[in-house]
Structures are given as C-alpha cells and as structure tokens.
Tab-separated table of C-alpha atoms and ligand atoms in Angstrom:
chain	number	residue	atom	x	y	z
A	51	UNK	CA	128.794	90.121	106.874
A	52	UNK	CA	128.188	92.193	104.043
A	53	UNK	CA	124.372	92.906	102.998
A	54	UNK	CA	123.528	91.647	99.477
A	55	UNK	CA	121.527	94.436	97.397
A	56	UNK	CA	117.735	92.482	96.185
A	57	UNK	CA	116.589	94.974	93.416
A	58	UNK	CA	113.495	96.145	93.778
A	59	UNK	CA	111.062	95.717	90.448
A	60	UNK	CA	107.752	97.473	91.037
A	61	UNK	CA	105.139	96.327	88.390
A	62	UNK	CA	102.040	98.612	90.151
A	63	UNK	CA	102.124	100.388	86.768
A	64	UNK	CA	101.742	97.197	84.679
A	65	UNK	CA	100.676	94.336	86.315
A	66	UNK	CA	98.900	96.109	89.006
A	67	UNK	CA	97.030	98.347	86.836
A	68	UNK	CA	95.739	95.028	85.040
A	69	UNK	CA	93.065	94.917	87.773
A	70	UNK	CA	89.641	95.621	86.855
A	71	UNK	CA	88.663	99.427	87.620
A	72	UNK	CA	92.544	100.355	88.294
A	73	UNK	CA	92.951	101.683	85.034
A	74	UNK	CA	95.051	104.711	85.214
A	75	UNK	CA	95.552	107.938	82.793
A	76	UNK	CA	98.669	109.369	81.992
A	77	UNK	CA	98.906	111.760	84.533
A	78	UNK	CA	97.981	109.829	87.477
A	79	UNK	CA	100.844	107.271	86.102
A	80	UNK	CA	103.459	109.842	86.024
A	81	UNK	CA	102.523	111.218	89.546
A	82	UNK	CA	102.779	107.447	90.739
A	83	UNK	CA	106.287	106.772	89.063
A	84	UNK	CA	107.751	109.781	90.472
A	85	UNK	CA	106.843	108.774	93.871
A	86	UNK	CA	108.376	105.399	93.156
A	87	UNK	CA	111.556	106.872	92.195
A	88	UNK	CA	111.606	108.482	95.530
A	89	UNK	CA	110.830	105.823	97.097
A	90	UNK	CA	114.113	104.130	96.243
A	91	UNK	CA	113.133	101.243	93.482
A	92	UNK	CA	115.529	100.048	91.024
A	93	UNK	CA	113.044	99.320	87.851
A	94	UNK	CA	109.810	100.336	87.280
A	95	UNK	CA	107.409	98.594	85.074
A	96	UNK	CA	105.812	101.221	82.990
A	97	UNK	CA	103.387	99.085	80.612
A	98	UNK	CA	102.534	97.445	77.963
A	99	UNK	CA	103.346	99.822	75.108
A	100	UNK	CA	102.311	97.856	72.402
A	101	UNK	CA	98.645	97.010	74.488
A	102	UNK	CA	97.079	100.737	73.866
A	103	UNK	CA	98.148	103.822	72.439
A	104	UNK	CA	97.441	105.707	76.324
A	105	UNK	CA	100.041	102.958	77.278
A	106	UNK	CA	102.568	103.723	74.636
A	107	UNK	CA	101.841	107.359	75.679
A	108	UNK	CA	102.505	106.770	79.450
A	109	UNK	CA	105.840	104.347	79.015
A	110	UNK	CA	107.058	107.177	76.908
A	111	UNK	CA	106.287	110.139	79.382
A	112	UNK	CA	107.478	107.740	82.506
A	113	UNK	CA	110.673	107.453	80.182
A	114	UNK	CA	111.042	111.303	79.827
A	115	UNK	CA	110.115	111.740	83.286
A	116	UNK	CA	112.164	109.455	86.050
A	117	UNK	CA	115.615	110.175	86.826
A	118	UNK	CA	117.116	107.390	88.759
A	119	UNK	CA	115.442	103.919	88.070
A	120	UNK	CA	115.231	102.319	85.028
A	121	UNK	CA	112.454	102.225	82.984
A	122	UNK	CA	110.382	98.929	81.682
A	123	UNK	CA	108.626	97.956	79.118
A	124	UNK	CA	106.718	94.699	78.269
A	125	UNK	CA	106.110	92.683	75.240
A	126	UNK	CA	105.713	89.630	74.183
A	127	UNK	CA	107.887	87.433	72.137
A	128	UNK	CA	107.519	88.804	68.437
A	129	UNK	CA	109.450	91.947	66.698
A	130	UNK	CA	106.963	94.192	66.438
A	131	UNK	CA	105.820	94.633	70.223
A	132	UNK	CA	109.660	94.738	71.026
A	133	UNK	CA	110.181	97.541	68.242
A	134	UNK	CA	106.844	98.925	69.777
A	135	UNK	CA	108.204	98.990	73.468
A	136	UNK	CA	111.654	100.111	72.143
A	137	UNK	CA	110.286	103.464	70.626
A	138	UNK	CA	108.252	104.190	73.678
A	139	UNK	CA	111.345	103.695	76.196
A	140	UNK	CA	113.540	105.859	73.407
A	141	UNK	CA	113.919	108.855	76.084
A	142	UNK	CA	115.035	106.945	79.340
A	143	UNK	CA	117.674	107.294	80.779
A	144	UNK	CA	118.264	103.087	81.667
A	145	UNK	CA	115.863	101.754	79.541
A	146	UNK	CA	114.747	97.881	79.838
A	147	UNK	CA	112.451	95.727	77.268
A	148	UNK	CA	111.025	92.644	79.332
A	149	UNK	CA	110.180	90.105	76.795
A	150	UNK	CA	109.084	86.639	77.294
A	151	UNK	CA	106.976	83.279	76.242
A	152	UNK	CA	105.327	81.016	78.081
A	153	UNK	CA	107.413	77.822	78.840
A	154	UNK	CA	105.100	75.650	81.198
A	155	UNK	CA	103.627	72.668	78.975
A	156	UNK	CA	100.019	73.867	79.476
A	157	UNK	CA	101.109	76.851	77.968
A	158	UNK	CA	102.702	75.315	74.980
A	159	UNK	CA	100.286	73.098	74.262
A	160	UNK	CA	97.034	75.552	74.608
A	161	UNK	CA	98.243	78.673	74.176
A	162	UNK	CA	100.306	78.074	71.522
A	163	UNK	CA	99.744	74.477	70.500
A	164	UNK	CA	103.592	74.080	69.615
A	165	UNK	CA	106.641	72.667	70.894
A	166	UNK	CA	109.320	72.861	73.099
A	167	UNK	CA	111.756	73.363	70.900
A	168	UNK	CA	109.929	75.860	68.723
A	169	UNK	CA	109.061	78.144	72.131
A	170	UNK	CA	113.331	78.100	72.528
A	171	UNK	CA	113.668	79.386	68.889
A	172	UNK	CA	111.255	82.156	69.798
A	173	UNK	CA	112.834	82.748	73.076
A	174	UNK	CA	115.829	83.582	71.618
A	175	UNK	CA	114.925	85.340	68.999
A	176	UNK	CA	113.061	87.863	70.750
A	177	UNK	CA	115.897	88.704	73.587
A	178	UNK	CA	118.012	88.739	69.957
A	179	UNK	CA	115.409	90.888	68.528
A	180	UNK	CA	115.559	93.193	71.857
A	181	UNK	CA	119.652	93.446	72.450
A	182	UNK	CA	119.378	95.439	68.912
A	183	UNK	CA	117.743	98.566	70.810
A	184	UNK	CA	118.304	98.221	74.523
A	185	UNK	CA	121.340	96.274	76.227
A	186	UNK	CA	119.503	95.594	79.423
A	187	UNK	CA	117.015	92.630	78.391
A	188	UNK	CA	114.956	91.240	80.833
A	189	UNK	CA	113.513	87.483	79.546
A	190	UNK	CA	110.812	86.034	81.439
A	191	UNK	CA	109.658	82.459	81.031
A	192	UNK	CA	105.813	82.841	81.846
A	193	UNK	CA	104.499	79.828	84.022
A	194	UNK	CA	107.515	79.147	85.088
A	195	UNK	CA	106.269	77.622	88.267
A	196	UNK	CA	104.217	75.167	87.082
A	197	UNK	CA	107.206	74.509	83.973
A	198	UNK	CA	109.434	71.450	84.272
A	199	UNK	CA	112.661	72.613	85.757
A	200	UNK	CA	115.003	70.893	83.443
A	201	UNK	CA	113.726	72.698	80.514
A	202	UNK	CA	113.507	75.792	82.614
A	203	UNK	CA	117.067	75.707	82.491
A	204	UNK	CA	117.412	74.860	79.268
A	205	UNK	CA	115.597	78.244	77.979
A	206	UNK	CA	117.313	79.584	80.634
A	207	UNK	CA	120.957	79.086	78.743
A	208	UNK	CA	119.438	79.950	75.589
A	209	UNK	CA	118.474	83.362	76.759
A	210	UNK	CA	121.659	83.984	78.114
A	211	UNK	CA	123.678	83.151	75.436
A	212	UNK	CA	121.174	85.555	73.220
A	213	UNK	CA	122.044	88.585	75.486
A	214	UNK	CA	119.456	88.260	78.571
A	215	UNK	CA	120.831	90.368	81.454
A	216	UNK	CA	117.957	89.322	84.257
A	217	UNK	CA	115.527	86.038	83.991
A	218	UNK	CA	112.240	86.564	85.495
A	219	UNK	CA	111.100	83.102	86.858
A	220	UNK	CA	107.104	84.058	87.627
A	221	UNK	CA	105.054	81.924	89.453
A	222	UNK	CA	102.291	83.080	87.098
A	223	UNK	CA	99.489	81.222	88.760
A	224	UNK	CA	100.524	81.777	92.401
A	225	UNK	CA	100.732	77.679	92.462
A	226	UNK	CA	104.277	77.044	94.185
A	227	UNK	CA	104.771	76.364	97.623
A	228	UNK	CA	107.337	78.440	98.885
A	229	UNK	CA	109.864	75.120	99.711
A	230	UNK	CA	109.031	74.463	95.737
A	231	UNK	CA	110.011	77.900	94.342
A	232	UNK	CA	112.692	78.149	96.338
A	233	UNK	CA	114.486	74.926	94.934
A	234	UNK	CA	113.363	75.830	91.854
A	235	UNK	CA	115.831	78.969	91.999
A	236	UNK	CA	118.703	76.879	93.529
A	237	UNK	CA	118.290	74.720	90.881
A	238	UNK	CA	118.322	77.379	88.432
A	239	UNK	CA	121.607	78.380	90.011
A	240	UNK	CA	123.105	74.880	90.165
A	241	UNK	CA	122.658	73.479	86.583
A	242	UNK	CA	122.590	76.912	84.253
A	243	UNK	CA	125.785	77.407	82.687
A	244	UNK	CA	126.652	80.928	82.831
A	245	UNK	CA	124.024	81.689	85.586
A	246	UNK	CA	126.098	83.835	87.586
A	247	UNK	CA	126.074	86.653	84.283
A	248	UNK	CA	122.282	87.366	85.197
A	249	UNK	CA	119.555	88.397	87.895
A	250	UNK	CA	117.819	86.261	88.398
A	251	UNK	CA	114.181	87.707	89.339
A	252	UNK	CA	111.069	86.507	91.211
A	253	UNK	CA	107.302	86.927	90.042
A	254	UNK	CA	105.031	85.898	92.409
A	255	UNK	CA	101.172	85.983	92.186
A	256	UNK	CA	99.307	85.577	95.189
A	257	UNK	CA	96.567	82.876	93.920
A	258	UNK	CA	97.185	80.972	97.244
A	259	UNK	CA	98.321	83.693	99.722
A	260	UNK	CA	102.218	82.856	99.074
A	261	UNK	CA	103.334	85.287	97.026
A	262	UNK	CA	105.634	87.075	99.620
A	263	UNK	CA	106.688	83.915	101.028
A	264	UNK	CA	107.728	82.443	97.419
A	265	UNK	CA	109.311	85.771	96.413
A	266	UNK	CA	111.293	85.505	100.052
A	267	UNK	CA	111.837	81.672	99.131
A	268	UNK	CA	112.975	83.141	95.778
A	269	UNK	CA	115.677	85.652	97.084
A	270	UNK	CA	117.064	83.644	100.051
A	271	UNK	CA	117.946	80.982	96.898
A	272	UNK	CA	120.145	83.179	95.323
A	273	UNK	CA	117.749	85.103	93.000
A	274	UNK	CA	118.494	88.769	93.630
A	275	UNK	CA	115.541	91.190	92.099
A	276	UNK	CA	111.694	90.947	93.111
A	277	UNK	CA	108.733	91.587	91.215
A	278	UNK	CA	105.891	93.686	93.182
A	279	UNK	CA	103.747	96.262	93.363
A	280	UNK	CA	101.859	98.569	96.020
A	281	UNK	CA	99.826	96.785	98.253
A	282	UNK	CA	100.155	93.744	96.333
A	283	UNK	CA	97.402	94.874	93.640
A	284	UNK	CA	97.901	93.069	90.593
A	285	UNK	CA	95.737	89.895	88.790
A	286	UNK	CA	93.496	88.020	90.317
A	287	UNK	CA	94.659	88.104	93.843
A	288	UNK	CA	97.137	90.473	93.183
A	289	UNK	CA	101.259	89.936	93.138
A	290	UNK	CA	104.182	89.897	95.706
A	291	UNK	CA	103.548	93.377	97.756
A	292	UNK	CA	106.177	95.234	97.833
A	293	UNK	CA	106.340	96.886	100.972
A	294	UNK	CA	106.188	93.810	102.696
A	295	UNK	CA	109.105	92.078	101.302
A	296	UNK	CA	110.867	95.146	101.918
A	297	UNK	CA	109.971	94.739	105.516
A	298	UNK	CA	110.791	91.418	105.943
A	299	UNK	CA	114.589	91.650	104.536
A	300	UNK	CA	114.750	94.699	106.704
A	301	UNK	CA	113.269	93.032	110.027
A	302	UNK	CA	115.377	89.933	109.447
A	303	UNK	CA	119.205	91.143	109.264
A	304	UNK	CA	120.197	87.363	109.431
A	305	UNK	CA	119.276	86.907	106.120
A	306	UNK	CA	121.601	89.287	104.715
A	307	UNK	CA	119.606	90.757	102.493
A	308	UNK	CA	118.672	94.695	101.634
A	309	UNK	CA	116.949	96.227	99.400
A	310	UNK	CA	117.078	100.589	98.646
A	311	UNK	CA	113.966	101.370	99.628
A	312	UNK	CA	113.502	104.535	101.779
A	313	UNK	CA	110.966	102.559	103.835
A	314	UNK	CA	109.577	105.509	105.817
A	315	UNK	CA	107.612	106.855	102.460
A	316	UNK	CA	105.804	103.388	102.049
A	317	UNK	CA	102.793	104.551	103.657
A	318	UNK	CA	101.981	107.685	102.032
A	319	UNK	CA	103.011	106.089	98.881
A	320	UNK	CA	100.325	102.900	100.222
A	321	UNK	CA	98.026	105.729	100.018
A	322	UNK	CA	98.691	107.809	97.189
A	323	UNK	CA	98.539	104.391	94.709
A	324	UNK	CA	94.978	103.657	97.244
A	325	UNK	CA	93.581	106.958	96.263
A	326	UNK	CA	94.248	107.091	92.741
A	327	UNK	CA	93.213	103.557	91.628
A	328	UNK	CA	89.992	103.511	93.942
A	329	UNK	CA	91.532	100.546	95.595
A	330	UNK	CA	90.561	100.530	99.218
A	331	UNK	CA	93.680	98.920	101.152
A	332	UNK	CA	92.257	96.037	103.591
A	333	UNK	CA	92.554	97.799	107.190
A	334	UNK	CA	94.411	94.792	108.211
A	335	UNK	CA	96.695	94.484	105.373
A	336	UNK	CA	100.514	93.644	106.683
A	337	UNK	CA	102.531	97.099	107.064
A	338	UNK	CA	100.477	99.557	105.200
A	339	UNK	CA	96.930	98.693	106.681
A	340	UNK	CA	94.626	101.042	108.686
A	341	UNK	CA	94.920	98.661	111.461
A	342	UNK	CA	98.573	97.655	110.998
A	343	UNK	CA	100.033	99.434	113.925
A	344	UNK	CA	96.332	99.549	115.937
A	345	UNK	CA	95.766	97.931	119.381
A	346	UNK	CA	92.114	97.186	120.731
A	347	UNK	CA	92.301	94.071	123.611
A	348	UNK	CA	92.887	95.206	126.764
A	349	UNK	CA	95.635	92.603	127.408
A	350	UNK	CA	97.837	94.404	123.945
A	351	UNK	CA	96.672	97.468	125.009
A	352	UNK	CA	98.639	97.283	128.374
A	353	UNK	CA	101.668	96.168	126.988
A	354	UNK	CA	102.109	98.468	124.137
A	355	UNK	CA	101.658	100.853	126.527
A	356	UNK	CA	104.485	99.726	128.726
A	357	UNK	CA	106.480	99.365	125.994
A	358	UNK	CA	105.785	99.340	122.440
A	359	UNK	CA	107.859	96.236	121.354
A	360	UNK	CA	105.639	93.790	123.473
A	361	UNK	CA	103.260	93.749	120.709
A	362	UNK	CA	104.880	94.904	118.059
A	363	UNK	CA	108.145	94.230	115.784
A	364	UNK	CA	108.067	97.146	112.946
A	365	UNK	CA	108.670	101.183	114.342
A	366	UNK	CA	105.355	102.634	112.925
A	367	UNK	CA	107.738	105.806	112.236
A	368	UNK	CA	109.826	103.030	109.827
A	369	UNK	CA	107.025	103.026	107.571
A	370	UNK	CA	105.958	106.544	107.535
A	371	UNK	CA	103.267	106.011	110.816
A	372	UNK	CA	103.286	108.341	113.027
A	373	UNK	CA	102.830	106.252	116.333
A	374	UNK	CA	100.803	103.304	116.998
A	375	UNK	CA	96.945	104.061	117.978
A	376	UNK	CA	95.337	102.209	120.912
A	377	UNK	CA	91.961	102.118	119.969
A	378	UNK	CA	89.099	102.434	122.816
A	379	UNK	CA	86.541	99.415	122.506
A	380	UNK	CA	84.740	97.245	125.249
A	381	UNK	CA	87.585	95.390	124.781
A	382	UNK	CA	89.953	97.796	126.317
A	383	UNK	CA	91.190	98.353	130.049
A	384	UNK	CA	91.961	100.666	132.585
A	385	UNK	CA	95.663	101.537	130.908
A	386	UNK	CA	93.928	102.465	127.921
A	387	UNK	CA	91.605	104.855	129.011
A	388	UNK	CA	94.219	106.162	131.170
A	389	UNK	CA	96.485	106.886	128.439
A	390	UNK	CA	93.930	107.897	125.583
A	391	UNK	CA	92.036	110.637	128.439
A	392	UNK	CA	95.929	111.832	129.294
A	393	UNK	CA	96.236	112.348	125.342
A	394	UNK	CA	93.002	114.854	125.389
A	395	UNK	CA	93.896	116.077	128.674
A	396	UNK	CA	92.851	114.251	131.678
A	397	UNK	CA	95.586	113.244	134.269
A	398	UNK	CA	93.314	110.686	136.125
A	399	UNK	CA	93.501	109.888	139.778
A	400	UNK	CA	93.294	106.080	140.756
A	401	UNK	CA	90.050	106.500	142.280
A	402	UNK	CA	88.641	109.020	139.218
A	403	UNK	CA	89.599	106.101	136.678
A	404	UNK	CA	87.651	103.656	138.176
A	405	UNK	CA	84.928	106.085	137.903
A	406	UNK	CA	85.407	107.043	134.507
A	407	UNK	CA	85.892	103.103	133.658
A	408	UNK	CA	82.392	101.969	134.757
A	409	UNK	CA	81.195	104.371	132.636
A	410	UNK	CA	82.841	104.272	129.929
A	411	UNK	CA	82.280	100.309	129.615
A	412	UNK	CA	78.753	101.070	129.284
A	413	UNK	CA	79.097	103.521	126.601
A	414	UNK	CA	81.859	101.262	124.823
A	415	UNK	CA	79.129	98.001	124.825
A	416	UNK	CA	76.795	100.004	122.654
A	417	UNK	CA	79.774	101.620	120.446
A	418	UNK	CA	82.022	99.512	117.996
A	419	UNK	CA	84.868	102.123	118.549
A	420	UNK	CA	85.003	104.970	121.454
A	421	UNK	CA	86.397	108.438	119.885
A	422	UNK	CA	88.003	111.671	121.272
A	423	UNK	CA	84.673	113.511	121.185
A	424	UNK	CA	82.977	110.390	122.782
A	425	UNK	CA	85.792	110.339	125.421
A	426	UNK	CA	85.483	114.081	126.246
A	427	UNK	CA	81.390	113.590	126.594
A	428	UNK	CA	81.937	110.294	129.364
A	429	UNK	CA	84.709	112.525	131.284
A	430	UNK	CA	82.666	115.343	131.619
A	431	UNK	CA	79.676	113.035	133.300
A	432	UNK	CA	81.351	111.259	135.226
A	433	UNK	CA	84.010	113.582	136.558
A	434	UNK	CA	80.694	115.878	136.975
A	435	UNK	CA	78.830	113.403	138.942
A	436	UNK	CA	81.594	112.365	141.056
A	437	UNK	CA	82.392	115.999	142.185
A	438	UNK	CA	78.824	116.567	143.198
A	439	UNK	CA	79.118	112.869	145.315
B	707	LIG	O1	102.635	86.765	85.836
B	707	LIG	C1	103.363	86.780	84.821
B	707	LIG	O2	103.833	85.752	84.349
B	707	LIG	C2	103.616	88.068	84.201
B	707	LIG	C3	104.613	88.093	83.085
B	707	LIG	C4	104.070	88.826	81.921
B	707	LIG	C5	105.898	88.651	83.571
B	707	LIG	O3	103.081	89.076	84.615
B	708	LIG	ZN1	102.276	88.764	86.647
C-alpha cells in the first residue's frame, strides 16, 4: 500500500522560541530555518510579525531566504495583524498567514467575554481578510481540545467556505488523551461538509506528556500535517517534538504514514537549535538525547554487543549517530570491557580479562562513568602486574 505524505509544520521559530530565555536574533533564526529546509519540512513557522518589529524583521528575511518550504506567519483574528504578517511574508516564495480565535467556551467567555456566534463572524472574517493577500490560509481554532466538538465543526465549515486551505485543531493546553484527540479528528472528518478540501493539522502541547501520542492519535485519524518543533521546546512543557513523530511514522510502516524528512540530519540539527537557544536537551530525551543510543547494564551491554537490535529499534546512523556507545560503569560486564579495551587497542586473552575485570570493578565503584584515559591507566596496571606474576 501506498504511503500517505503527513506534512511536516515546524513551529521551533514561533512557538518554540516563546520559551523563556530562547529568544532568538535574526541571524541565529535564519541559520535555524535554513537548516530546516534541509532537513526536509514542508512549512516553517517564522513568527509573529505583528508581536515585535525583530519578528517582522526575521519572518521577512526567513521569507527572502528559504527556497523550498513555505513560509508562516501568525496572527490573530483582526485585519491589521493579518495585513502585518502579509507584508512581512511579501518575498516568499509559498507564503502562508495562520490566523485563528479561540473557540473553546473558556476562551469565549474569559478571553473574550462574547459569543459563539460572534467568535464564527470573526473566524471568517479573518481567513476572508487573509485569502485577499495569500491563497494558502491556515485557520486554527485555539483550544480546540478542550472546545465542544459540534461547534468545532461548525467553525470548521465556516472557515472553509471563507477560503481556509488547512485547519489547525491544537490541543492548546496539552489536556486530551490521545483516544480523545483522536476521535476528535475522525469526527472532524465525519460531520464537516467539505472536509476533504483541507489539511487538517495537529497542535499538540505537551502539558501532560502526550503531545506525540495525540499528534500520532491526530494523524492515524485522518489529519495529515503536524505541528512541532526541535526537541519539543515550545510553552510550558513544550509542543509535539518533531523528530520523534518523524521516527515513529518511520519505525511503524504499518501505519502507512511518511513524512519528508531527511531523518539522518535530526541530530545535528537537535544540536544546532540546543546550542543556539541555550536549551540543554535532556540526555535521555527520545531520539536526539545524549543517552538515546547509550548502553550501561551489563545485561544490554552484552546484547548490543551481539547484535545491536537486541536493545535497540532506531539505526543510530538513521538519525545522524554515529554508532551506539556502551558506556563503562560498575554496572557493566566482561563483554563490555572486552569490546571498549579492543576499541583503544587491547585484544584481551580470556585469562587477561578476568584480570583486567577485577580491577577495573574497583576503579568503576568509585567512578560514575569509566573513560578511555581511565581505561588505558587500569590496562597498563594490571596487564603490568600480571606480567611480573
Ligand atoms: O497552542 C496553540 O493553540 C497555538 C496557536 C496559536 C496555534 O500555538
Ligand atoms: Zn501552541
């Protein structure tokens, strides 16, 4: 069966750079989005144009700048951030204005202390408002996971029949269970007349840890375009990560599902968005973490050494890792030592391993991790002392 394409929406330049000390300048955003266009994704969120004039700036070089994927802008739901967002995407090549209200009734009733029916008028007026500069509109209906789903649908319709090419349905609060979001999408796609003309896209924070599951949830319901960012930075806990969904559709071919990601540049660009928004990446973070592809027990150790797929389900060289690392701790064994001493040069006998073992157990106890220099010191003391025995 033929794979169907999920687009790929990276929002590290917008949502992700919402995080507290992330905040980016012009030039580290253009190094960033050039490295996402080579990475393969189909849209990248540049900003918030109308939010600062250094954001305005950066949307507008970002337009200038990328080649292949189109370029994003947000607003919200009133003329002048649209016309705002509109000037600043002026030189891309595929540009998009993302433009939204929230729809969920806490939002009507305490952010805007309105109605439903007025927060449809302004719905369509801004995707209206939008299709006069750009023709690809994205809407998205902001709390749309906590929003009842029949009137989800209903703005749905309304945006589509004002010109809306993609719906973003964002779990803005991380809140959904993934069971929950995905029916919400199905349901989407069983009761919206005219469905089938748009993307539909997923936005999932991470509030409860589910944000890849929901977006997952999201795209194996029939939405077809995920919203993420690099190592899942974004607020509060952060959004969908992107390298992870792209992982999982890649790792599960049943689900028929692909994305164009060039996978093998995920961790360098893990790194580059790491180093230039002074946002450590969690060493055990899923695919892109320091100790992602790293095996310390004894009992992992020995199998991965045997043969790497006993412990392990991604290629480290599928995501731009070199090889897996077996890491020397107390908690290691014989196999390990054996293959980290053959690495620096040590073809151990049988009988020199146990030798080298007993002491290296002794060394390890009192170390959290045993290094190449470490190793080196323990081989030549105890290779030493068992020549002169
Ligand atoms: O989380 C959210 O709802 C958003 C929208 C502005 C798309 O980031
Ligand atoms: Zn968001």
């Amino acid at each position: 069966m033929l794979h169907q394409k999920v687009e790929i929406f990276d929002t590290t330049l917008r949502d992700g750079e919402q995080v507290p000390g992330c905040k980016l300048i012009t030039a580290q955003k253009l190094l960033i989005a050039e490295k996402l266009d080579a990475l393969g994704v189909d849209v990248i969120e540049a900003g918030f144009p109308i939010s600062s004039p250094g954001d305005f700036k950066s949307v507008y070089e970002i337009s200038k700048l990328v080649q292949n994927a189109a370029i994003c802008g947000l607003t919200r739901a009133n003329k002048k951030d649209i016309e705002v967002a509109a000037e600043a995407l002026r030189p891309a090549k595929r540009p998009r204005i993302h433009t939204g209200i929230g729809t969920s009734d806490f939002h009507i009733k305490h952010k805007f202390n309105t109605t439903r029916e007025e927060i449809l008028r302004r719905a369509k007026e801004a995707v209206k408002h939008a299709k006069n500069f750009v023709d690809d509109v994205e809407f998205y209906a902001e709390d749309a996971g906590r929003t009842d789903n029949a009137f989800l649908a209903e703005v749905c319709e309304a945006v589509i029949q004002s010109g809306a090419t993609v719906i973003n349905i964002p779990d803005t609060t991380g809140y959904c269970l993934p069971e929950e979001y995905g029916q919400k999408i199905k349901y989407l796609k069983e009761h919206v007349k005219d469905i089938d003309k748009v993307t539909l896209s997923c936005h999932c924070h991470n509030d409860l840890g589910l944000a890849t599951a929901n977006a997952i949830a999201g795209v194996t319901n029939g939405a077809r375009q995920i919203e993420c960012t690099i190592n899942g930075i974004g607020e509060r806990a952060g959004n969908t990560a992107l390298e992870e969904v792209v992982m999982i559709l890649r790792q599960h071919p049943t689900l028929n599902l692909t994305t164009g990601i060039r996978s093998e540049l995920l961790n360098e660009m893990s790194q580059l968005v790491s180093r230039e928004m002074g946002m450590v990446v969690q060493p055990n973070k899923a695919i892109v973490g320091a100790n992602a592809f790293a095996h310390s027990s004894g009992i992992h150790q020995d199998g991965v050494i045997k043969s790497r797929e006993t412990y392990e389900i991604i290629n480290p060289a599928d995501v731009g890792v070199t090889e897996s690392s077996i890491i020397l701790t107390a908690r290691s064994g014989r196999a390990a030592l054996a293959y980290r001493a053959k690495k620096i040069g040590y073809d151990l006998t049988k009988l020199e391993l146990d030798k080298v073992y007993k002491e290296f157990l002794s060394y390890a106890d009192l170390k959290k991790e045993v290094a190449d220099e470490d190793l080196h010191q323990i081989m030549e003391v105890s290779l030493k002392t068992q020549a002169i025995a």
